Coordinates of C-alpha atoms in Angstrom, one line a residue:
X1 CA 0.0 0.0 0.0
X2 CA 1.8 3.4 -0.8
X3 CA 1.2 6.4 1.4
X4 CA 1.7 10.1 0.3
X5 CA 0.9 13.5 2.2
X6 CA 0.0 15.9 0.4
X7 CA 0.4 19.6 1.8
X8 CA -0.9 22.9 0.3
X9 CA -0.1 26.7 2.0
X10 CA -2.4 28.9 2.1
X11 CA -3.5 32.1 3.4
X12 CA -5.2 30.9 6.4
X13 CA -3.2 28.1 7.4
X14 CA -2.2 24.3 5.6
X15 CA -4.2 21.6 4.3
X16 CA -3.2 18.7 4.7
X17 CA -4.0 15.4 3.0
X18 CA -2.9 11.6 3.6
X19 CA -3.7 9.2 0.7
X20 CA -3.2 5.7 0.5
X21 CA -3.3 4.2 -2.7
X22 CA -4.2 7.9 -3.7
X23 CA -7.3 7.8 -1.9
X24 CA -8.0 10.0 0.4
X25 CA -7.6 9.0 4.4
X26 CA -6.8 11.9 6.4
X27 CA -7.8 15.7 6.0
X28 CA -6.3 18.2 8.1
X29 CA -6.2 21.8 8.7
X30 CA -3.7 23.4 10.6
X31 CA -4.6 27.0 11.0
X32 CA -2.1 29.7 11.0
X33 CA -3.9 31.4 14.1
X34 CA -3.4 28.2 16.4
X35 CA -1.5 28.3 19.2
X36 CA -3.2 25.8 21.4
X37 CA -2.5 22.3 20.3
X38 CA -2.3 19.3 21.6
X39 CA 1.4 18.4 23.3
X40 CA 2.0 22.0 24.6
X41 CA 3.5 22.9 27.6
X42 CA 2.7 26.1 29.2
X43 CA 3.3 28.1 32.2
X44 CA -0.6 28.0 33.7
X45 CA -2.0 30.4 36.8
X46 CA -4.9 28.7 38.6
X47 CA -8.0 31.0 38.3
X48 CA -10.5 28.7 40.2
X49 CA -10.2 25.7 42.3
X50 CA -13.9 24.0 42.3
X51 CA -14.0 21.3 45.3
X52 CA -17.5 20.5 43.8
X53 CA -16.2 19.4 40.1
X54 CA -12.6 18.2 42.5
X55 CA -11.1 20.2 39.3
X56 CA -9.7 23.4 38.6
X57 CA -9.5 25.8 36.4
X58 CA -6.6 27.5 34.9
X59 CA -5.7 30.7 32.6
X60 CA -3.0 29.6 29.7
X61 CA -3.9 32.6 27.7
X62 CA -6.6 31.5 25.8
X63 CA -9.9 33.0 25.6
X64 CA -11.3 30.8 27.9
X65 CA -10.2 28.7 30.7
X66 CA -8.4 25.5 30.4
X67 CA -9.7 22.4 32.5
X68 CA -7.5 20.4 34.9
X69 CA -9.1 17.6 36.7
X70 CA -7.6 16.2 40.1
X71 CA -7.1 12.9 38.5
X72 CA -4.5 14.5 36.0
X73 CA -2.5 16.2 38.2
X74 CA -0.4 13.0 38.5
X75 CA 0.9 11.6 41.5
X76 CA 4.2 13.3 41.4
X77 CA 2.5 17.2 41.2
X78 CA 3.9 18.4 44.4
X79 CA 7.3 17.1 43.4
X80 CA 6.3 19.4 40.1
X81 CA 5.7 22.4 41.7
X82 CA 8.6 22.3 43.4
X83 CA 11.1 21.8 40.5
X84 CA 8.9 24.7 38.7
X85 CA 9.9 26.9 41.7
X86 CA 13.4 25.8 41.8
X87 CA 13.5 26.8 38.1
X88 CA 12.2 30.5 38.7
X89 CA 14.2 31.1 41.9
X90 CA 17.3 28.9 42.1
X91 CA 20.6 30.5 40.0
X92 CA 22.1 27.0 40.8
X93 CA 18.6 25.3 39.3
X94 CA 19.4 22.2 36.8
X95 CA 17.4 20.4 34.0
X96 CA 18.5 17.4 35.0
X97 CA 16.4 15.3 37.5
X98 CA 18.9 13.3 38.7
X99 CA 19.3 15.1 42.0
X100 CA 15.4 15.8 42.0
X101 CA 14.0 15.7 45.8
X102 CA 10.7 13.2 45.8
X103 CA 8.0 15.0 47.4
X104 CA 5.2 12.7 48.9
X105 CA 2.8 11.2 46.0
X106 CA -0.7 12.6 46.7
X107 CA -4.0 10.8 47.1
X108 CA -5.6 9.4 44.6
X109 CA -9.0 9.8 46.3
X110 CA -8.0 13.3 47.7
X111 CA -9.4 16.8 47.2
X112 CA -7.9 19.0 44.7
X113 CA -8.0 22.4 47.1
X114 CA -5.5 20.4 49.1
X115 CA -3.1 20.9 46.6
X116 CA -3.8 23.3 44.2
X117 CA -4.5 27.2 45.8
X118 CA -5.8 30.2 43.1
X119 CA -3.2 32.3 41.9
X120 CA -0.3 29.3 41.8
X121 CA 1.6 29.0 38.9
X122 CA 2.4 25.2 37.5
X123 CA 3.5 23.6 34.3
X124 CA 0.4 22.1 32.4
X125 CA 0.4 20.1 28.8
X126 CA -3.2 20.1 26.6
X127 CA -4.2 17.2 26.1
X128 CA -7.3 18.1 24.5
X129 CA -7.9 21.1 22.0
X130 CA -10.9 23.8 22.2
X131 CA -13.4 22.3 21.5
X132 CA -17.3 24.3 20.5
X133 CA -17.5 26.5 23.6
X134 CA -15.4 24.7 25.6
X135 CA -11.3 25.6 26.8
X136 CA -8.5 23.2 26.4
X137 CA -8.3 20.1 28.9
X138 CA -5.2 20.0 30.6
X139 CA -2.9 17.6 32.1
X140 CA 0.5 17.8 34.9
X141 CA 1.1 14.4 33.8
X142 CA 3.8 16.0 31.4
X143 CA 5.5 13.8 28.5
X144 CA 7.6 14.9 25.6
X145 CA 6.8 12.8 21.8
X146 CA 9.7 11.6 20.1
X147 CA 9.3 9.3 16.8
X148 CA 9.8 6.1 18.7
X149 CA 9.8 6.8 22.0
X150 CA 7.5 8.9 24.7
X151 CA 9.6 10.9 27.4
X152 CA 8.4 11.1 30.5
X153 CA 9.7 13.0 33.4
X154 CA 8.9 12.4 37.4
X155 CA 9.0 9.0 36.4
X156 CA 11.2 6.2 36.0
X157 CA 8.9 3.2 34.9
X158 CA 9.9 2.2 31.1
X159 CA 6.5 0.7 29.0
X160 CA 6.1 -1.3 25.9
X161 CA 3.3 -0.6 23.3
X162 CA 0.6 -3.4 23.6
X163 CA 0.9 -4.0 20.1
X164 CA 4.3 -5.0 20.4
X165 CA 3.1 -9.2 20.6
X166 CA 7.1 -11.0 20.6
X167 CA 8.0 -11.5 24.1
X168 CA 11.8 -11.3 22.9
X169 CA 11.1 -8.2 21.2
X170 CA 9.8 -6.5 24.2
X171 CA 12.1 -7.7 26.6
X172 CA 15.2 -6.7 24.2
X173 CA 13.8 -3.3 23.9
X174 CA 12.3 -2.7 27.4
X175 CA 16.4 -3.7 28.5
X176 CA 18.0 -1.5 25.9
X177 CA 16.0 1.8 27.2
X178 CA 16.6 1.0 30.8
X179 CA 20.3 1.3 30.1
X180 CA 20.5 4.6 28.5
X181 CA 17.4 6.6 29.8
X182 CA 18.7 9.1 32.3
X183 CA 17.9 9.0 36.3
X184 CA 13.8 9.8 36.8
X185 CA 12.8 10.1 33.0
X186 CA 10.3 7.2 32.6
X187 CA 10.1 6.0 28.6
X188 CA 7.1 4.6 26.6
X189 CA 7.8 2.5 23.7
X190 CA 6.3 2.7 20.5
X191 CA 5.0 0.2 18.6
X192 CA 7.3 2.0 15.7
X193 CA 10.4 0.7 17.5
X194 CA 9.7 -3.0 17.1
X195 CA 12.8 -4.0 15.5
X196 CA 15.2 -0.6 15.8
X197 CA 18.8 -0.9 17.0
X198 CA 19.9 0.9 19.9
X199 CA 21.9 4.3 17.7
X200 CA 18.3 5.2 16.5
X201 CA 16.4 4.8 20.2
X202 CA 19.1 6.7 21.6
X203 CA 19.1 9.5 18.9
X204 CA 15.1 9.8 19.4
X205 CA 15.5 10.1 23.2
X206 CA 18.7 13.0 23.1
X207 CA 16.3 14.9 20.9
X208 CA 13.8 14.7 23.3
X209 CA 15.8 15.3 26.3
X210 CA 17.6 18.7 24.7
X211 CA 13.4 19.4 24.1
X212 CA 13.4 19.4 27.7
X213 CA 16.4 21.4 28.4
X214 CA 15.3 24.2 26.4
X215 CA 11.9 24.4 27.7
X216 CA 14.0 25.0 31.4
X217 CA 15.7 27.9 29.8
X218 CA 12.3 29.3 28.4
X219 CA 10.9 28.5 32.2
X220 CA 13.5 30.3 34.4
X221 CA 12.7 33.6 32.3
X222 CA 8.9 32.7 31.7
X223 CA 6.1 34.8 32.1
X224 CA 2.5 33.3 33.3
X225 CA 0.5 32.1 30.2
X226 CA 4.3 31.6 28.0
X227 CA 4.7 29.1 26.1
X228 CA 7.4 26.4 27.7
X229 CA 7.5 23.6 24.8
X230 CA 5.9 23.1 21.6
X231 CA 4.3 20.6 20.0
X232 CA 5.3 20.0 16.1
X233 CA 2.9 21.3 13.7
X234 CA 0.5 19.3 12.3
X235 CA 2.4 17.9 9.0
X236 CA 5.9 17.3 11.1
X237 CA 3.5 15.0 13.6
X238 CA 2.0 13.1 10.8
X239 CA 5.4 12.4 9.4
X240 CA 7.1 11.8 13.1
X241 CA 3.9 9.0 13.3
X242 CA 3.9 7.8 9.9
X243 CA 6.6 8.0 8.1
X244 CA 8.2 4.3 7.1
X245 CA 8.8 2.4 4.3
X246 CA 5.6 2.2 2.4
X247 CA 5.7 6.6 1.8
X248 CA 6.2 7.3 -1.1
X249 CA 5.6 11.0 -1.7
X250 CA 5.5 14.0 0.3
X251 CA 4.8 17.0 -1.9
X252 CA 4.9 20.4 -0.6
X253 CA 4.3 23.6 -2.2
X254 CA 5.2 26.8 0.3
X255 CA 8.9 27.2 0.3
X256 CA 9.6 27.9 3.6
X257 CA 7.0 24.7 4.9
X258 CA 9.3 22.8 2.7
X259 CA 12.5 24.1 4.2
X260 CA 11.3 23.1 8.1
X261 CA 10.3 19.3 6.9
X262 CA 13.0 18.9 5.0
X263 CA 15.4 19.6 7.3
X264 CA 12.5 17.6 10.0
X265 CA 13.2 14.9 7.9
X266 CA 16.6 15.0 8.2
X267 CA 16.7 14.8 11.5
X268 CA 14.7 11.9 11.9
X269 CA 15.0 9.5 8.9
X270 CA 17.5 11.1 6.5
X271 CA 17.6 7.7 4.3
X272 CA 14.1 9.3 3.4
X273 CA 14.9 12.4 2.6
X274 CA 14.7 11.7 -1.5
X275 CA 10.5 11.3 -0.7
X276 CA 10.4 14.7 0.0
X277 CA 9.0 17.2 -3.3
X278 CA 8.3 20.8 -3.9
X279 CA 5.9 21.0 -6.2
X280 CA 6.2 24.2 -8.1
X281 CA 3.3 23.4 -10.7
X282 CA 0.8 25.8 -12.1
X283 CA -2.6 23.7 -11.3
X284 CA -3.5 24.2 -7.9
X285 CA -2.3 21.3 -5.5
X286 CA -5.5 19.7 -4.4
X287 CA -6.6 19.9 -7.8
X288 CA -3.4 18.2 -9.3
X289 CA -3.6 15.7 -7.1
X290 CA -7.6 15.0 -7.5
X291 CA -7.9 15.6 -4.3
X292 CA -10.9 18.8 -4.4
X293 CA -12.8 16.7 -6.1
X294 CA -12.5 13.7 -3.2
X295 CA -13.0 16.4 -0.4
X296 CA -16.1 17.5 -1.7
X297 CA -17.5 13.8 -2.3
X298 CA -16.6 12.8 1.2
X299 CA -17.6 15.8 3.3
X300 CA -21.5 15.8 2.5
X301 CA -24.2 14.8 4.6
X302 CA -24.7 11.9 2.3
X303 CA -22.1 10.0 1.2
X304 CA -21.7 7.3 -1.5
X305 CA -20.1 3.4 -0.8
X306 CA -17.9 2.1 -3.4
X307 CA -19.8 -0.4 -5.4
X308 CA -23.3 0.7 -4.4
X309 CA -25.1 2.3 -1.2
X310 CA -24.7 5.4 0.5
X311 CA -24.1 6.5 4.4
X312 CA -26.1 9.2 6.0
X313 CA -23.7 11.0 8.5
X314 CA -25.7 13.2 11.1
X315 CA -24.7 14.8 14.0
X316 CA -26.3 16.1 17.5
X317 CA -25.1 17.4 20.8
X318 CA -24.6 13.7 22.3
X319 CA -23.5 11.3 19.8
X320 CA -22.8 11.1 15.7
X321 CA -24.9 8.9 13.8
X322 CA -24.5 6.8 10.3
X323 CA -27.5 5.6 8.6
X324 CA -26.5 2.7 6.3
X325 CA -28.4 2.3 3.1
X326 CA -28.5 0.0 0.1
X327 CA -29.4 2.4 -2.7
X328 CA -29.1 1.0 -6.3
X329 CA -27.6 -2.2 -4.7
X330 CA -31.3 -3.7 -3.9
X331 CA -31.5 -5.6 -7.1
X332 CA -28.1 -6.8 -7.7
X333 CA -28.1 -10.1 -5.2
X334 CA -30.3 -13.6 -4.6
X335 CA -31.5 -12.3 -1.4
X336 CA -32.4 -9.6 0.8
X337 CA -30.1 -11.0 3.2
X338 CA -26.9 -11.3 0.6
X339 CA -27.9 -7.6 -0.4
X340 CA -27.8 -6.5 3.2
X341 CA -24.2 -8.2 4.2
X342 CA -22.6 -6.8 1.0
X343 CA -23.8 -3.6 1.4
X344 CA -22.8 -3.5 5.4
X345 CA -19.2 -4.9 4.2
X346 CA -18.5 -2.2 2.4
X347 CA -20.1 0.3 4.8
X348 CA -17.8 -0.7 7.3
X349 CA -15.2 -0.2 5.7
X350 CA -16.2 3.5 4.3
X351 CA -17.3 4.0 8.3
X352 CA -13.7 3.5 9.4
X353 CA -12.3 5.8 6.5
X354 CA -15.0 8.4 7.6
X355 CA -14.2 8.7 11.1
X356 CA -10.5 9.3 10.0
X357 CA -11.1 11.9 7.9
X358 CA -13.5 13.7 9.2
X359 CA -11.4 13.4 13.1
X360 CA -15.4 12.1 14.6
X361 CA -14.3 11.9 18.4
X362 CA -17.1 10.6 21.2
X363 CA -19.8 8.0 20.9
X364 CA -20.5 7.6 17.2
X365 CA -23.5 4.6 16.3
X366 CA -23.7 3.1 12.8
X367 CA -26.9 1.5 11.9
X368 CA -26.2 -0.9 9.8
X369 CA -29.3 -3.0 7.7
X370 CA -30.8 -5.6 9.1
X371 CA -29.4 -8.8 9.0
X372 CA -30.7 -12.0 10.6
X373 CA -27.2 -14.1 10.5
X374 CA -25.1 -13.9 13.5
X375 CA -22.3 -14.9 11.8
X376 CA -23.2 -12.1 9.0
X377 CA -23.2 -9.3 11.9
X378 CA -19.9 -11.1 13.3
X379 CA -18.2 -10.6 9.7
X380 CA -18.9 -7.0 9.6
X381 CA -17.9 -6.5 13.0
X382 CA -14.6 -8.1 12.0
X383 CA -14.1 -5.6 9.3
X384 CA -15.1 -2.8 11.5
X385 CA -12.2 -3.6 13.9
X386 CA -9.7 -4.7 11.4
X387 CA -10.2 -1.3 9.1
X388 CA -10.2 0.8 12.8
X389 CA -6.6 -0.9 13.3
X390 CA -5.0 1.8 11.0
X391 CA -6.6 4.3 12.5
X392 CA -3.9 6.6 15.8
X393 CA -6.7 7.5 17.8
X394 CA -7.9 5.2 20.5
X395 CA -11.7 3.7 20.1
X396 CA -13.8 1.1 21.5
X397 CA -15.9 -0.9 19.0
X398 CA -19.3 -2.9 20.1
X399 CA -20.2 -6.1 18.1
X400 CA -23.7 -5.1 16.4
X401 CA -26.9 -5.3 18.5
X402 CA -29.9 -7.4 17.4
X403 CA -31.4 -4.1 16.4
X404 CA -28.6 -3.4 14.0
X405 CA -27.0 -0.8 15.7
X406 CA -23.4 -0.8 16.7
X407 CA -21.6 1.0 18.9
X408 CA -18.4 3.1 18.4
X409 CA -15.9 5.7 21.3
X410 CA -13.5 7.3 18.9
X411 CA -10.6 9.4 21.4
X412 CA -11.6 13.4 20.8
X413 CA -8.7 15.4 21.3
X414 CA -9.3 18.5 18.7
X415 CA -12.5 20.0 16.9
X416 CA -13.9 17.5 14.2
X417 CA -12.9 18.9 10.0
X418 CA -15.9 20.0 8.6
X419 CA -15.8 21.0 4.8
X420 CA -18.9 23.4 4.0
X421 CA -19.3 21.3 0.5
X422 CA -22.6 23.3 -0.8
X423 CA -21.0 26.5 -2.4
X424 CA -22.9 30.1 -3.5
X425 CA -23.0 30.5 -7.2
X426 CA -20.1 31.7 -8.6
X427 CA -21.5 33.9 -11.1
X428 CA -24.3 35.5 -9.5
X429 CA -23.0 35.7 -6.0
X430 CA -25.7 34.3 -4.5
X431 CA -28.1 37.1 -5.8
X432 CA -30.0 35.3 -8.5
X433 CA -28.8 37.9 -11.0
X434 CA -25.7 38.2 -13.3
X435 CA -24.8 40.8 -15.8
X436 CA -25.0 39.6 -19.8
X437 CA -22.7 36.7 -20.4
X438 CA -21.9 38.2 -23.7
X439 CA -20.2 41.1 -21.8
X440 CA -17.5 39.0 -20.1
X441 CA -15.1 39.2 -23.3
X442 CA -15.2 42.6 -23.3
X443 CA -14.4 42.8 -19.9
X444 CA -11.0 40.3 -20.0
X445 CA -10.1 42.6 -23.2
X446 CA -10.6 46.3 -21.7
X447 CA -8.9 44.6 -18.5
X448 CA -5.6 43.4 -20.5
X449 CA -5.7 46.2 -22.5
X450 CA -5.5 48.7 -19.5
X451 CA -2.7 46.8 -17.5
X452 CA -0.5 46.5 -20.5
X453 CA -1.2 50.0 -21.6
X454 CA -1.8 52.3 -18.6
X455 CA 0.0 50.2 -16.1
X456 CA 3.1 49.0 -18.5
X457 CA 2.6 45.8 -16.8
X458 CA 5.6 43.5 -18.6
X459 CA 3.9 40.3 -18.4
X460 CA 0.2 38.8 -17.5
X461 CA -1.2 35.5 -16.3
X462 CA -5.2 35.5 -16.9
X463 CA -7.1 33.0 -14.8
X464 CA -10.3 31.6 -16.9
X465 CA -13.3 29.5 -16.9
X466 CA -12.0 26.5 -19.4
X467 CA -15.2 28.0 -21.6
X468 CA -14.1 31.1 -21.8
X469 CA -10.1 29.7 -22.0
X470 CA -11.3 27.7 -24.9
X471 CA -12.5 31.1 -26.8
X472 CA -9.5 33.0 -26.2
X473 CA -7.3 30.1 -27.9
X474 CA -9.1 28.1 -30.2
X475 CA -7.6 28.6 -33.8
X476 CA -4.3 29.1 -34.9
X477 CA -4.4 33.2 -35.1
X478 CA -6.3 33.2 -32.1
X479 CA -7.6 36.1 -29.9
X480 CA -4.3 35.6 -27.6
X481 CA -1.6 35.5 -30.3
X482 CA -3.8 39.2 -31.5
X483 CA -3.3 40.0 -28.6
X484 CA 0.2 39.5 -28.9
X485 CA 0.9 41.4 -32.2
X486 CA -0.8 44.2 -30.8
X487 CA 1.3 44.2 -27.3
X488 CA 4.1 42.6 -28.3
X489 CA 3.7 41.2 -24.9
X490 CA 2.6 37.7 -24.3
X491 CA -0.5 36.9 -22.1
X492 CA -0.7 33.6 -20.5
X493 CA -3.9 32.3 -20.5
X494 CA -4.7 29.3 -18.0
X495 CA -7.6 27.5 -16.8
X496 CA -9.5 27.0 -13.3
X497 CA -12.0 24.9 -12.7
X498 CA -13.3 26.8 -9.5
X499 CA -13.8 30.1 -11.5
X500 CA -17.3 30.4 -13.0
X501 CA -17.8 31.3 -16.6
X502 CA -18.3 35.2 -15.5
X503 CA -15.0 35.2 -13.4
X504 CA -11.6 36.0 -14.0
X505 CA -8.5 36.6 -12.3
X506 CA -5.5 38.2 -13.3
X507 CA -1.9 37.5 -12.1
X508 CA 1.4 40.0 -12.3
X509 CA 4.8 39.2 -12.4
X510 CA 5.0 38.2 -9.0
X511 CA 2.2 36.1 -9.3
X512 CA 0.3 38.6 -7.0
X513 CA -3.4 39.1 -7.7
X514 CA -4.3 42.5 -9.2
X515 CA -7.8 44.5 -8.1
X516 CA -9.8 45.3 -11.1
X517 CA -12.8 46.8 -10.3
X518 CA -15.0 45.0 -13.1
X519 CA -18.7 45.9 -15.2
X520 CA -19.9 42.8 -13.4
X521 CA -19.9 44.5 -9.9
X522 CA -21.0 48.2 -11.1
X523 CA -24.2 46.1 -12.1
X524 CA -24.6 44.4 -9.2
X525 CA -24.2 48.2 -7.4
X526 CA -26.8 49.1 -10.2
X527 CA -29.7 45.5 -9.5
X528 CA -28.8 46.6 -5.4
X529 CA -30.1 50.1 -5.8
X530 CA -33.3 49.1 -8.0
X531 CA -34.2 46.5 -5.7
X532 CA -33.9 49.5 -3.0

């Protein structure tokens, strides 16, 4: 199976797009406003203790609140707090924790106003994002991400992955980390180190210990609500979780983007580095790689299973649910109960994809048609769990009731993607009125001819509907090699699907957009002030 991430820049922030077998798997958007992700570390002031919720809560900057519970403060919080003080007072303070002082582990039944008092200051990582109108979750329970390892300090316990089966394996690698981890930095291993020799474990865990000693020097200056340690951005996490053997491609087209994974990349897997593109092409990257197109067939209410059927994704206040259906595939089998079991097969497997994509966190229930085989409902559970196995988010997956419904937790650490896939017409604006189509020519023509004549522009790049792109070239003295002899200046005409036939954009040199101020909106100025 090949794997390739696809990332496009753009004003607001990157898309981001993992395909497998260039379908589409994983959509994300990592907005250029976001400073609140999951993994950061911040320098926290407690704003409320509530001894009714046993929780408090706790200003990291954000607009609202962030939520700490008593159950993750850890047992080692005291012990915290103290090295957090050390770090703001002490000239003599050290990263290191080999010489840390334990203090007493608190009580796991105890009260959270017995240790945390309004206006203290402590470290706290988010380990859930803003979600709706709620703040961030937070967590003292710190731990630092490396590509094969978890770093975890106040601790000194060193875990294996579950999915790590070979008994060898685990003890060989459970060994290896207890002889280089330093004093009271607990490790978790990945199930992405099955099989790694000891140069690359130990490479992962220095990167994530100098992590730790910078975040010291940012906390002995810190302010309240600073930053201490960052979390990667989105695409670098992907990669640090993903990458392996089966990628293939990693395209990016934003310079600078490609600059900071490349040289991520590096860093972690240089024997990879040959993956990594830029692409410089003049098709938009979603659209090169036909992945608009999949975005807007996967993001609707309805959505359409491979080799007939359809889903019907809803979603409430409580729960997300899937309706299954069997569409055009009611016809095609011997019996109403072969129909339903291929149908469900394939829903199962479009389910799975779905939750990916569209990051669906909390209870999510999927009913599935009818079938009165147990062994039928068995097999799609089967699929259900296998296709879920691919998925990095924890979930818990229920075998199908005898009403047909199953049951699904999906882990919710960030806002579900939502893709708004109805759009407003492009040519009317939404208004129900456009000006005469035969005008648009004119338009393109007084616009060239005033940029190249009035404004000297040297060179052009127009932006058409492939109708209108079509007119301006068909022929071989066409309207853009007139254009040409009566210039001398060539015009670069290209085509964009998501422009409607009375749009157009024009590019400079720079490939900056220039403001025309066009017939089409004087009329809509013109319909606005007769409607008035």
């Amino acid at each position: 199976m090949s794997n390739e991430l696809i990332i496009n820049s753009t004003q607001d922030g990157d898309r981001i797009a993992l395909l497998q077998d260039k379908r589409l798997v994983e959509y994300h958007f990592e907005s250029k406003d976001t400073d609140y992700i999951v993994g950061d570390i911040f320098l926290g002031t407690v704003k409320k203790v509530m001894p009714g919720l046993n929780a408090a809560f706790i200003d990291i900057g954000y607009q609202k609140d962030a939520f700490l519970h008593y159950h993750d403060l850890g047992a080692n919080i005291k012990t915290l707090n103290r090295y957090v003080k050390a770090a703001q007072t002490q000239k003599n303070a050290t990263p290191k924790l080999n010489q840390a002082k334990y203090e007493p582990e608190i009580d796991k039944l105890g009260k959270i106003a017995d240790v945390l008092k309004k206006g203290q200051q402590l470290l706290v990582q988010i380990v859930k994002e803003p979600i709706s109108t709620k703040g961030p979750r937070l967590s003292c329970e710190l731990s630092l991400a490396g590509r094969y390892l978890v770093l975890v300090p106040f601790s000194n316990t060193v875990s294996v992955s579950k999915k790590i089966v070979s008994k060898e394996e685990r003890t060989r690698l459970k060994r290896l980390i207890t002889s280089i981890k330093p004093e009271n930095f607990g490790v978790i291993i990945r199930t992405v180190a099955e099989g790694r020799d000891v140069a690359e474990l130990d490479r992962d865990l220095r990167n994530m210990l100098a992590n730790w000693e910078e975040g010291f020097k940012t906390l002995r200056i810190a302010k309240p609500n600073d930053k201490i340690i960052g979390e990667l951005n989105r695409s670098s996490s992907i990669l640090r979780d993903l990458l392996n053997e089966s990628f293939d491609n990693i395209v990016v087209d934003n310079t600078q983007l490609y600059d900071e994974i490349k040289a991520y990349v590096q860093s972690i897997a240089p024997e990879r580095i040959k993956i990594l593109k830029h692409y410089t092409g003049k098709t938009k990257t979603f659209e090169h790689f036909h992945i608009e197109k999949q975005l807007k067939a996967a993001f609707g209410k309805t959505v359409t299973i491979p080799g007939g059927g359809y889903l019907v994704i809803e979603h409430t206040e409580a729960l997300h649910v899937v309706d299954v259906n069997s569409g055009n595939k009611s016809n095609t089998e011997t019996d109403q109960e072969a129909t339903a079991l291929h149908v469900n097969m394939m829903a199962a497997k479009e389910v799975a994809r779905q939750l990916r994509l569209r990051d669906i966190g909390g209870i999510i229930v999927v009913d599935f048609i009818d079938m009165k085989s147990p062994e039928n409902r068995q097999k799609v559970y089967e699929v259900v769990k296998e296709e879920m196995k691919r998925d990095r988010s924890k979930s818990t997956i229920l075998p199908i009731s005898k009403f047909g419904l199953m049951q699904i937790t999906r882990q919710r650490v960030r806002p579900e993607q939502n893709i708004v896939t109805g759009e407003v017409c492009p040519t009317c604006g939404g208004t129900g009125k456009t000006s005469a189509s035969i005008l648009v020519t004119d338009e393109i023509d007084a616009a060239v001819d005033d940029l190249l004549t009035s404004h000297n522009h040297k060179s052009l790049e127009v932006y058409l509907h492939p109708f209108v792109h079509a007119y301006y070239t068909k022929g071989l003295i066409s309207r853009q090699v007139k254009w040409f002899f009566k210039y001398f200046r060539w015009v670069s005409l290209i085509k964009d699907t998501s422009l409607g036939i009375m749009e157009f954009k024009v590019m400079d040199s720079r490939g900056e957009e220039i403001e025309l101020r066009s017939a089409f909106s004087d009329m809509n100025g013109v319909q606005n002030k007769e409607e008035e």
